[in-house]
Structure formats: C-alpha cells, structure tokens
Amino acid sequence: MKDWKELVLEEIDKNQEELIQLCSKLLQFTNENPPGDSRPISQFIMNYLKESGISTTVHPGNETMLNLVSTLGNPGDKHLLYCGHTDVVPAGDLSRWEIPPFSGLIKDGYINGRGASDMKGGVAGLLFTVALFARLGIPLAGQLSLLLVADEETGGEFGVPWVLDQGLITGTAALIAEPSSRLNPTIGQKGSCWFEFTVKGVPGHGSLSPLNGDSAIVKACKGIQALQKLWELKPNIPEEEQRIIDITQKYIREREPKDLSDIIDHVSVNIGTIQGGTKVNMVADGCTVQVDSRVPFGLDYTEVLAEANRLLREAGIETEAKPFGFYGNANWTSDKDEIVDLVVKNIAKVTQEDAYGVLQWASSDARYFRMHGIPVLQYGPAELSGIHSFNERVPIQNLIESAKVYALTALEYLGTTK
C-alpha cells in the first residue's frame, strides 16, 4: 500500500505557505459575533474548496449564519467529523491593538488578528487538510466531513446543536479545532449552571436611606455574598473521572503562572451582571443579578441551582434563582477512546514531545457531540494568553503542526483502500 502518511507530511511542508496565506485571508473577514454575518467568509471558504474539486452543502441557521458541510471518502463503518466555527468575538477598542485586528498580518513567526487562535487558525488547518486530501486523491476507506458553523461565540444556537439536532450530519468521531495547549488536547469540560435572581425592594427618596425605603440592591448584595459558598459544595467524583482530574490539576500547576488547579473540582461562581435601581436619588425597588457557575464532575447542575436557592433563603432573600443560557453537566471523552488515543499519539509524533489529554474549566461545542453519542476532543493552534484579548495571534509553527496532526489522525482513523 502507498505510504499516504509520509506523502501527506511532505506535501504539508511543501505547501505550508498556502496554509499560512489561507489563515491570513480568513482573518481579514470582519465577521464578529454579534452580529454574526458569516456570508462573506462562507463564500470565500466554498470558493477555496471548489478549487480542489470539493462541493459544499449549505445549511442556513438563519438568514446570515451559514453552516457548511463538505464530505470526502466513502461510506463505511467510520465517519470522522472535522469541526470549527467561523465567527469571532468583537475586536473591541481598535486603538488598543498594536496590529489592526483584521489585517491578518504575518510577522515574526505569527499571524495576527481577531480570531487567530479562536479559531481561524484551526479552521485554516482543517480547510487546508481537506483540500490537500482531495488534490492528492487519497482513497479514504471511510468518510471525512468538514463541518464549519457560523455561530459559537454567543452560545451557538444556530451552530453545532442546530445542525446535530436536525440530523443534518452525524459521525463516529469528531475533532474540533478549538484552541488548546500545543501538547494537550482538551478531552472534557466542566458543566455549566447559569442562573439569575431578582430582588424586590421598596422605593423611597434617596436622601432618607437607610431610614426610609428598602434597597433591592443592598439586599441583592447580601445574596451575592451568600452565593460565594457554592465553592464549598463537595462533588462525589467517580474514580475514572478523578484520574483525569488529577492529571489535569498537575498539568495546571506546571503550566499556569498562578495555581488555578482547584477550579477543576470545585463549583466556580462569577457574578456577571448586576442591573438595579432607577436613578441615583431613589431607593432601588428592583435588582437582577446574573451568575455564571461552572459545575465539576460529581455534581449535577440542578444540585448547584438548588444550593443557590438554599443559600439565598438562608440570607433572608425571598426570591428564586432561575436557570438561563448555558446549563448542563460535566462531560468528557475517555483518553482510552480511539480518536483521543490517535490524536495524542500523532501530537507526540509531530512535535517529538510527550502529549496527553486534559480537562477544560470552560465549556464548548464538544458537549453537543457527546449528547449525540459522538466521541470528540479539541485540538487547535493557539497562543492561549491572547484569546478574546487585544493583539490576538497564532504561532505559525503550531499552525503547521496542527495540520499534520489533523491529517495523520484522519488517515489512521479512516484508513485507505490502496
């Protein structure tokens, strides 16, 4: 049989300038979400794939958010999904960028711009790999599908969950090119429990407070303080999940400038927004607080919500915490699963360094694949410190390494017919 793996690695090295320029061009699209108009970048992607003879099916999540599916190979026992999102978070204050955020400037070993790490670098790697497979005519024994969604950064309502829930595509494994450590793919995430509570007060003239009126803001502050005790909830972590938690905590202690390792097995509590009062000289008659809480293995998000309500009552706050937005339990794909094992082995092969999977303290689209019974993990090129910040960029070496990992993993997972 032809050594397709060696040929692909040679071709990636030979054509790496194409990959670099592709990433740069993707970064020149100003498809911030919100508002989330993916039509121009989607057309560019379809044109790029068409040049390699690849057709694309468009599944509009709404009028401006286009989800793209392109498939190579032959129907068989295995179907690998390459997944990425094309939207990026807003660039913010442009004056605080040293390099314009939509320039795609290539400089000093990096490609610069909003979304370079999250995740147009990863998208470029997937696109380039699929196009290369088509041009080389690699006879895949199974199917390889590229799924690029337009909505992730604002919750993904019209992205991955929309596509999967409608049965527009399925697979036996998935690889998401989300940013990760160079040597450590993300194989699981904590759960989420977003909730809000509203406190009522009695209005009055501000000059008479606190002797007259009952400030909803002051009462809400008591509730906020009480909710900090969510951190003290003790999870009942199963043995297998405890093993990967221990690995992840060691990874965090070794790599983070500050010891954040306790976040993996505790409930996090972030008071995200506070909205209350009418004007400065009135005692506030209402206040709404929104809380972002992340849930470790060994706890159900409903348990966190119930404890939040208990803590509020204990603090004398007569209200109910209600879930909204993100909520769900911690989830992972075992490091013993075939797709995880292959990605880790190929990272080690490409980088010539030790690699292993870890958990993530945030959430991602990976949870939706797991809900549909599809083993999934995340691996993508990134400078992690710059994600969602000013002066975001992606290392070119990491970009090329990631493309090699994507290609080798697909070849080994799907196999070839000759």
Coordinates of C-alpha atoms in Angstrom, one line a residue:
M1 CA 0.0 0.0 0.0
K2 CA 1.1 3.5 -0.7
D3 CA 2.6 5.4 2.3
W4 CA 0.0 8.1 2.3
K5 CA 1.1 9.4 5.7
E6 CA 4.6 10.2 4.6
L7 CA 3.3 11.7 1.4
V8 CA 0.9 14.0 3.2
L9 CA 3.5 15.2 5.7
E10 CA 5.8 16.0 2.8
E11 CA 3.1 17.9 1.0
I12 CA 2.2 19.9 4.1
D13 CA 5.8 21.0 4.4
K14 CA 6.0 21.8 0.7
N15 CA 2.7 23.8 0.7
Q16 CA 2.9 25.4 4.1
E17 CA 2.9 28.9 2.5
E18 CA -0.6 28.1 1.2
L19 CA -1.7 27.3 4.7
I20 CA -0.2 30.5 6.1
Q21 CA -1.8 32.7 3.5
L22 CA -5.1 30.9 3.9
C23 CA -5.1 31.7 7.6
S24 CA -4.2 35.3 6.9
K25 CA -7.1 35.7 4.4
L26 CA -9.6 34.2 6.9
L27 CA -8.5 36.8 9.5
Q28 CA -9.3 39.6 7.1
F29 CA -13.0 38.9 7.3
T30 CA -14.8 41.1 9.9
N31 CA -17.4 38.5 10.9
E32 CA -17.7 39.4 14.6
N33 CA -20.5 37.8 16.5
P34 CA -22.6 39.6 17.4
P35 CA -23.9 40.4 14.8
G36 CA -22.7 37.2 13.3
D37 CA -23.0 37.6 9.5
S38 CA -21.0 34.7 8.0
R39 CA -22.0 35.1 4.4
P40 CA -18.8 36.7 3.0
I41 CA -16.4 34.3 4.8
S42 CA -18.6 31.3 3.9
Q43 CA -18.5 32.2 0.3
F44 CA -14.7 32.5 0.4
I45 CA -14.5 29.1 2.1
M46 CA -16.7 27.5 -0.5
N47 CA -14.7 29.0 -3.4
Y48 CA -11.4 27.7 -1.8
L49 CA -12.8 24.2 -1.5
K50 CA -14.3 24.3 -5.0
E51 CA -10.7 25.0 -6.4
S52 CA -9.8 21.5 -5.1
G53 CA -12.9 19.9 -6.5
I54 CA -14.9 19.8 -3.2
S55 CA -18.6 20.7 -3.2
T56 CA -20.2 22.2 -0.1
T57 CA -23.8 21.9 1.2
V58 CA -25.1 25.0 3.0
H59 CA -27.4 24.7 6.0
P60 CA -28.5 28.2 7.0
G61 CA -29.1 28.5 10.7
N62 CA -30.8 31.8 10.0
E63 CA -30.5 34.4 7.2
T64 CA -26.9 35.4 7.9
M65 CA -25.4 32.4 9.7
L66 CA -24.4 29.7 7.2
N67 CA -23.3 26.3 8.3
L68 CA -21.2 24.4 5.8
V69 CA -20.7 20.7 5.2
S70 CA -18.2 19.1 2.8
T71 CA -17.5 15.4 2.6
L72 CA -14.7 13.2 1.2
G73 CA -14.2 9.5 1.1
N74 CA -16.5 6.5 1.0
P75 CA -19.4 5.5 3.3
G76 CA -18.3 2.8 5.7
D77 CA -18.0 1.9 9.3
K78 CA -16.3 5.2 10.3
H79 CA -17.1 8.8 9.7
L80 CA -14.8 11.5 11.1
L81 CA -16.1 15.0 11.5
Y82 CA -13.6 17.9 11.4
C83 CA -15.4 20.8 13.1
G84 CA -14.8 24.5 13.5
H85 CA -16.6 27.8 13.9
T86 CA -16.0 30.8 11.6
D87 CA -17.4 33.5 13.9
V88 CA -15.1 35.6 16.3
V89 CA -15.8 37.8 19.3
P90 CA -15.8 41.6 18.7
A91 CA -12.4 43.2 18.4
G92 CA -13.3 45.9 21.0
D93 CA -11.4 49.2 21.2
L94 CA -9.4 49.2 18.0
S95 CA -7.0 51.8 19.4
R96 CA -5.6 49.2 21.8
W97 CA -4.5 46.8 19.1
E98 CA -0.8 47.2 18.1
I99 CA -1.6 45.5 14.8
P100 CA -5.1 46.1 13.2
P101 CA -7.3 43.2 14.2
F102 CA -8.5 42.4 10.7
S103 CA -5.2 42.7 8.9
G104 CA -4.1 39.1 9.0
L105 CA -0.5 40.4 9.2
I106 CA 2.2 37.8 9.1
K107 CA 5.1 38.9 11.2
D108 CA 7.9 37.4 13.4
G109 CA 6.6 33.8 13.2
Y110 CA 3.0 34.7 14.0
I111 CA -0.3 35.5 12.1
N112 CA -2.1 38.4 13.8
G113 CA -5.8 39.3 14.1
R114 CA -9.0 38.8 15.9
G115 CA -9.8 35.0 15.9
A116 CA -6.2 34.0 15.0
S117 CA -6.3 31.5 17.9
D118 CA -10.0 31.3 18.4
M119 CA -10.3 29.8 16.0
K120 CA -9.4 30.8 12.4
G121 CA -6.0 29.2 12.8
G122 CA -7.7 25.9 13.5
V123 CA -10.3 26.4 10.7
A124 CA -7.4 27.1 8.2
G125 CA -5.7 23.9 9.3
L126 CA -8.9 21.9 8.7
L127 CA -9.7 23.5 5.3
F128 CA -6.1 23.1 4.1
T129 CA -6.0 19.4 5.1
V130 CA -9.3 18.6 3.4
A131 CA -8.3 20.4 0.2
L132 CA -4.9 18.6 0.3
F133 CA -6.6 15.2 0.6
A134 CA -8.8 16.0 -2.4
R135 CA -5.9 17.2 -4.6
L136 CA -3.9 14.1 -3.7
G137 CA -6.8 11.8 -4.4
I138 CA -6.3 9.9 -1.1
P139 CA -8.6 6.9 -1.3
L140 CA -10.1 7.1 2.2
A141 CA -11.8 3.9 3.4
G142 CA -14.3 5.9 5.4
Q143 CA -15.8 9.3 5.3
L144 CA -14.3 12.6 6.3
S145 CA -16.6 15.6 6.7
L146 CA -15.8 19.2 7.3
L147 CA -18.4 21.0 9.4
L148 CA -17.9 24.7 9.7
V149 CA -20.5 26.5 11.8
A150 CA -21.3 30.2 11.9
D151 CA -22.5 30.5 15.5
E152 CA -20.4 29.6 18.5
E153 CA -19.2 32.7 20.3
T154 CA -22.7 33.8 21.5
G155 CA -23.8 30.3 22.6
G156 CA -24.1 28.5 19.3
E157 CA -27.9 28.4 19.0
F158 CA -27.6 28.3 15.2
G159 CA -24.4 26.3 15.0
V160 CA -23.4 22.8 16.1
P161 CA -26.5 22.0 18.3
W162 CA -28.8 23.2 15.5
V163 CA -27.1 21.0 12.9
L164 CA -26.9 17.9 15.1
D165 CA -30.4 18.2 16.5
Q166 CA -31.9 18.3 13.0
G167 CA -29.9 15.2 11.9
L168 CA -28.1 17.1 9.1
I169 CA -24.9 15.2 9.9
T170 CA -23.6 12.6 12.2
G171 CA -20.4 10.7 12.7
T172 CA -18.5 8.1 14.7
A173 CA -15.9 10.6 16.0
A174 CA -15.2 14.3 15.9
L175 CA -12.2 16.5 16.1
I176 CA -12.8 20.2 16.9
A177 CA -10.0 22.6 16.0
E178 CA -10.6 24.8 19.1
P179 CA -7.5 26.4 20.6
S180 CA -5.6 24.1 23.0
S181 CA -2.2 23.6 24.5
R182 CA 0.3 22.6 21.9
L183 CA 0.8 19.2 23.6
N184 CA -2.5 18.7 25.4
P185 CA -5.8 18.3 23.6
T186 CA -9.0 19.0 25.5
I187 CA -10.9 15.8 26.1
G188 CA -13.6 17.1 28.6
Q189 CA -15.2 20.2 30.1
K190 CA -16.9 21.2 33.3
G191 CA -20.7 21.6 33.2
S192 CA -22.5 25.0 33.4
C193 CA -25.2 26.5 35.5
W194 CA -26.1 30.0 34.6
F195 CA -28.8 31.5 36.7
E196 CA -30.3 34.8 37.7
F197 CA -32.3 36.1 40.6
T198 CA -34.4 39.2 41.0
V199 CA -34.8 41.0 44.4
K200 CA -37.7 43.4 45.1
G201 CA -37.3 46.5 47.3
V202 CA -39.4 49.4 48.5
P203 CA -38.7 52.7 46.8
G204 CA -38.1 56.0 48.6
H205 CA -36.3 59.3 48.5
G206 CA -32.5 58.7 48.4
S207 CA -31.9 61.4 51.0
L208 CA -33.7 59.3 53.6
S209 CA -31.9 56.0 53.0
P210 CA -31.3 53.8 55.0
L211 CA -34.1 55.1 57.4
N212 CA -36.7 55.0 54.7
G213 CA -37.3 52.6 51.9
D214 CA -35.8 49.1 51.4
S215 CA -33.0 48.9 48.8
A216 CA -33.2 46.0 46.5
I217 CA -29.5 46.5 45.6
V218 CA -28.4 46.2 49.2
K219 CA -30.5 43.0 49.6
A220 CA -29.0 41.6 46.3
C221 CA -25.5 42.3 47.7
K222 CA -26.3 40.0 50.7
G223 CA -27.4 37.3 48.2
I224 CA -24.2 37.8 46.2
Q225 CA -22.1 37.3 49.3
A226 CA -24.1 34.2 50.3
L227 CA -23.6 32.6 46.9
Q228 CA -19.8 32.6 47.3
K229 CA -20.4 29.5 49.4
L230 CA -21.3 27.5 46.3
W231 CA -17.5 26.9 46.1
E232 CA -17.8 24.8 49.2
L233 CA -20.1 22.2 47.6
K234 CA -18.4 18.8 47.7
P235 CA -18.7 16.7 44.5
N236 CA -18.9 12.9 44.6
I237 CA -16.4 12.2 41.8
P238 CA -16.3 8.8 40.2
E239 CA -12.9 7.0 40.2
E240 CA -12.3 7.3 36.4
E241 CA -13.1 11.0 36.3
Q242 CA -10.9 11.5 39.4
R243 CA -8.0 10.1 37.5
I244 CA -8.3 12.6 34.7
I245 CA -8.9 15.4 37.2
D246 CA -5.6 14.5 38.9
I247 CA -3.8 14.6 35.6
T248 CA -5.4 18.0 34.7
Q249 CA -4.6 19.5 38.1
K250 CA -1.0 18.5 37.7
Y251 CA -0.9 20.0 34.2
I252 CA -2.4 23.3 35.5
R253 CA 0.1 23.6 38.4
E254 CA 3.0 23.0 36.0
R255 CA 1.9 25.4 33.3
E256 CA -0.1 28.2 34.7
P257 CA 1.7 31.2 36.3
K258 CA -0.9 31.0 39.2
D259 CA -2.1 27.9 40.8
L260 CA -5.7 27.5 39.4
S261 CA -5.9 23.7 39.8
D262 CA -8.7 23.8 42.4
I263 CA -11.1 25.2 39.8
I264 CA -11.3 21.7 38.2
D265 CA -13.1 20.0 41.1
H266 CA -15.0 23.0 42.6
V267 CA -18.0 25.0 41.6
S268 CA -16.9 28.4 40.2
V269 CA -19.0 31.5 40.9
N270 CA -18.9 34.6 38.7
I271 CA -21.2 37.5 39.3
G272 CA -21.5 38.5 35.7
T273 CA -24.1 41.4 35.6
I274 CA -26.0 43.5 38.1
Q275 CA -28.9 45.6 37.0
G276 CA -30.8 47.6 39.5
G277 CA -32.3 50.9 40.5
T278 CA -34.0 53.7 38.6
K279 CA -31.8 56.8 39.4
V280 CA -29.2 57.8 41.9
N281 CA -31.6 59.7 44.2
M282 CA -34.1 56.9 44.5
V283 CA -34.0 53.8 46.7
A284 CA -33.8 50.9 44.3
D285 CA -37.1 49.0 44.1
G286 CA -35.6 46.1 42.0
C287 CA -32.3 44.4 41.2
T288 CA -31.4 41.5 38.9
V289 CA -28.2 39.5 39.3
Q290 CA -26.8 37.1 36.7
V291 CA -24.4 34.4 37.8
D292 CA -22.1 32.2 35.7
S293 CA -21.4 29.0 37.6
R294 CA -19.3 26.0 36.3
V295 CA -20.0 22.5 37.6
P296 CA -17.4 19.8 38.2
F297 CA -17.8 16.1 37.7
G298 CA -19.7 14.5 40.6
L299 CA -22.3 17.2 40.8
D300 CA -25.5 17.8 38.8
Y301 CA -26.2 21.4 37.7
T302 CA -29.6 21.1 39.3
E303 CA -27.9 20.4 42.6
V304 CA -26.0 23.7 42.2
L305 CA -29.2 25.5 41.4
A306 CA -30.9 24.0 44.5
E307 CA -28.0 25.0 46.7
A308 CA -28.1 28.6 45.3
N309 CA -31.7 28.8 46.3
R310 CA -31.0 27.5 49.8
L311 CA -28.2 30.0 50.3
L312 CA -30.4 32.9 49.2
R313 CA -33.2 31.8 51.6
E314 CA -30.6 31.4 54.4
A315 CA -29.5 35.0 53.7
G316 CA -33.1 36.2 54.0
I317 CA -33.6 36.8 50.3
E318 CA -37.1 35.8 49.2
T319 CA -36.5 35.0 45.6
E320 CA -35.9 32.1 43.2
A321 CA -32.7 31.5 41.2
K322 CA -33.8 30.6 37.7
P323 CA -31.6 29.0 35.0
F324 CA -30.9 30.6 31.7
G325 CA -28.4 30.3 28.8
F326 CA -25.8 27.6 29.5
Y327 CA -26.7 24.7 31.8
G328 CA -25.6 21.1 31.7
N329 CA -23.3 18.6 33.4
A330 CA -19.6 17.9 33.1
N331 CA -18.7 15.7 30.2
W332 CA -15.7 14.0 28.6
T333 CA -14.4 11.5 26.1
S334 CA -12.2 8.9 27.7
D335 CA -8.5 9.1 27.0
K336 CA -8.8 5.4 26.1
D337 CA -11.2 6.2 23.2
E338 CA -9.7 5.5 19.8
I339 CA -10.0 9.1 18.5
V340 CA -8.3 10.5 21.6
D341 CA -5.6 8.0 21.5
L342 CA -4.8 8.7 17.9
V343 CA -4.7 12.5 18.3
V344 CA -2.4 12.2 21.3
K345 CA -0.1 9.8 19.5
N346 CA 0.1 12.0 16.5
I347 CA 0.8 15.1 18.5
A348 CA 3.7 13.3 20.1
K349 CA 4.9 12.1 16.6
V350 CA 4.7 15.5 15.0
T351 CA 6.2 17.5 17.9
Q352 CA 8.6 14.8 19.2
E353 CA 7.4 15.6 22.7
D354 CA 5.2 13.9 25.3
A355 CA 1.4 14.6 24.9
Y356 CA -1.7 13.8 26.8
G357 CA -5.3 14.9 27.1
V358 CA -6.7 17.2 29.8
L359 CA -9.9 18.7 31.0
Q360 CA -11.1 22.3 30.4
W361 CA -12.7 24.5 33.1
A362 CA -14.9 26.2 30.5
S363 CA -17.5 24.8 28.1
S364 CA -17.6 24.3 24.3
D365 CA -19.5 22.8 21.4
A366 CA -17.9 19.4 22.3
R367 CA -20.7 18.8 24.8
Y368 CA -23.3 18.7 21.9
F369 CA -21.4 16.0 20.1
R370 CA -21.3 13.9 23.3
M371 CA -25.0 14.5 23.8
H372 CA -25.4 12.8 20.4
G373 CA -23.1 9.9 21.3
I374 CA -20.2 11.1 19.2
P375 CA -16.7 10.8 20.8
V376 CA -15.0 14.2 20.5
L377 CA -12.0 16.2 21.5
Q378 CA -10.4 19.6 20.8
Y379 CA -7.0 20.4 19.4
G380 CA -6.0 23.6 17.7
P381 CA -3.1 26.1 17.2
A382 CA -3.1 28.9 19.6
E383 CA -1.4 31.4 21.8
L384 CA -3.7 30.8 24.7
S385 CA -2.9 34.0 26.6
G386 CA -4.3 36.2 23.8
I387 CA -7.7 34.6 23.2
H388 CA -10.5 37.1 23.3
S389 CA -8.0 39.8 24.2
F390 CA -6.2 42.5 22.2
N391 CA -3.3 41.6 19.9
E392 CA -4.5 38.0 19.4
R393 CA -2.2 35.9 17.2
V394 CA -1.3 32.3 16.4
P395 CA 2.2 30.8 16.1
I396 CA 2.9 29.7 12.5
Q397 CA 4.9 26.6 13.7
N398 CA 1.9 25.5 15.8
L399 CA -0.4 26.1 12.8
I400 CA 1.6 23.7 10.6
E401 CA 2.0 21.1 13.4
S402 CA -1.8 21.1 13.9
A403 CA -2.5 20.5 10.2
K404 CA -0.1 17.5 10.3
V405 CA -1.9 16.1 13.4
Y406 CA -5.3 16.6 11.7
A407 CA -4.1 14.8 8.5
L408 CA -2.4 11.8 10.3
T409 CA -5.4 11.3 12.6
A410 CA -7.8 11.2 9.7
L411 CA -5.6 8.7 7.7
E412 CA -5.2 6.4 10.7
Y413 CA -8.8 6.6 11.9
L414 CA -10.4 6.1 8.5
G415 CA -7.8 4.0 6.7
T416 CA -7.3 3.9 2.9
T417 CA -8.3 1.4 0.3
K418 CA -5.0 1.3 -1.5

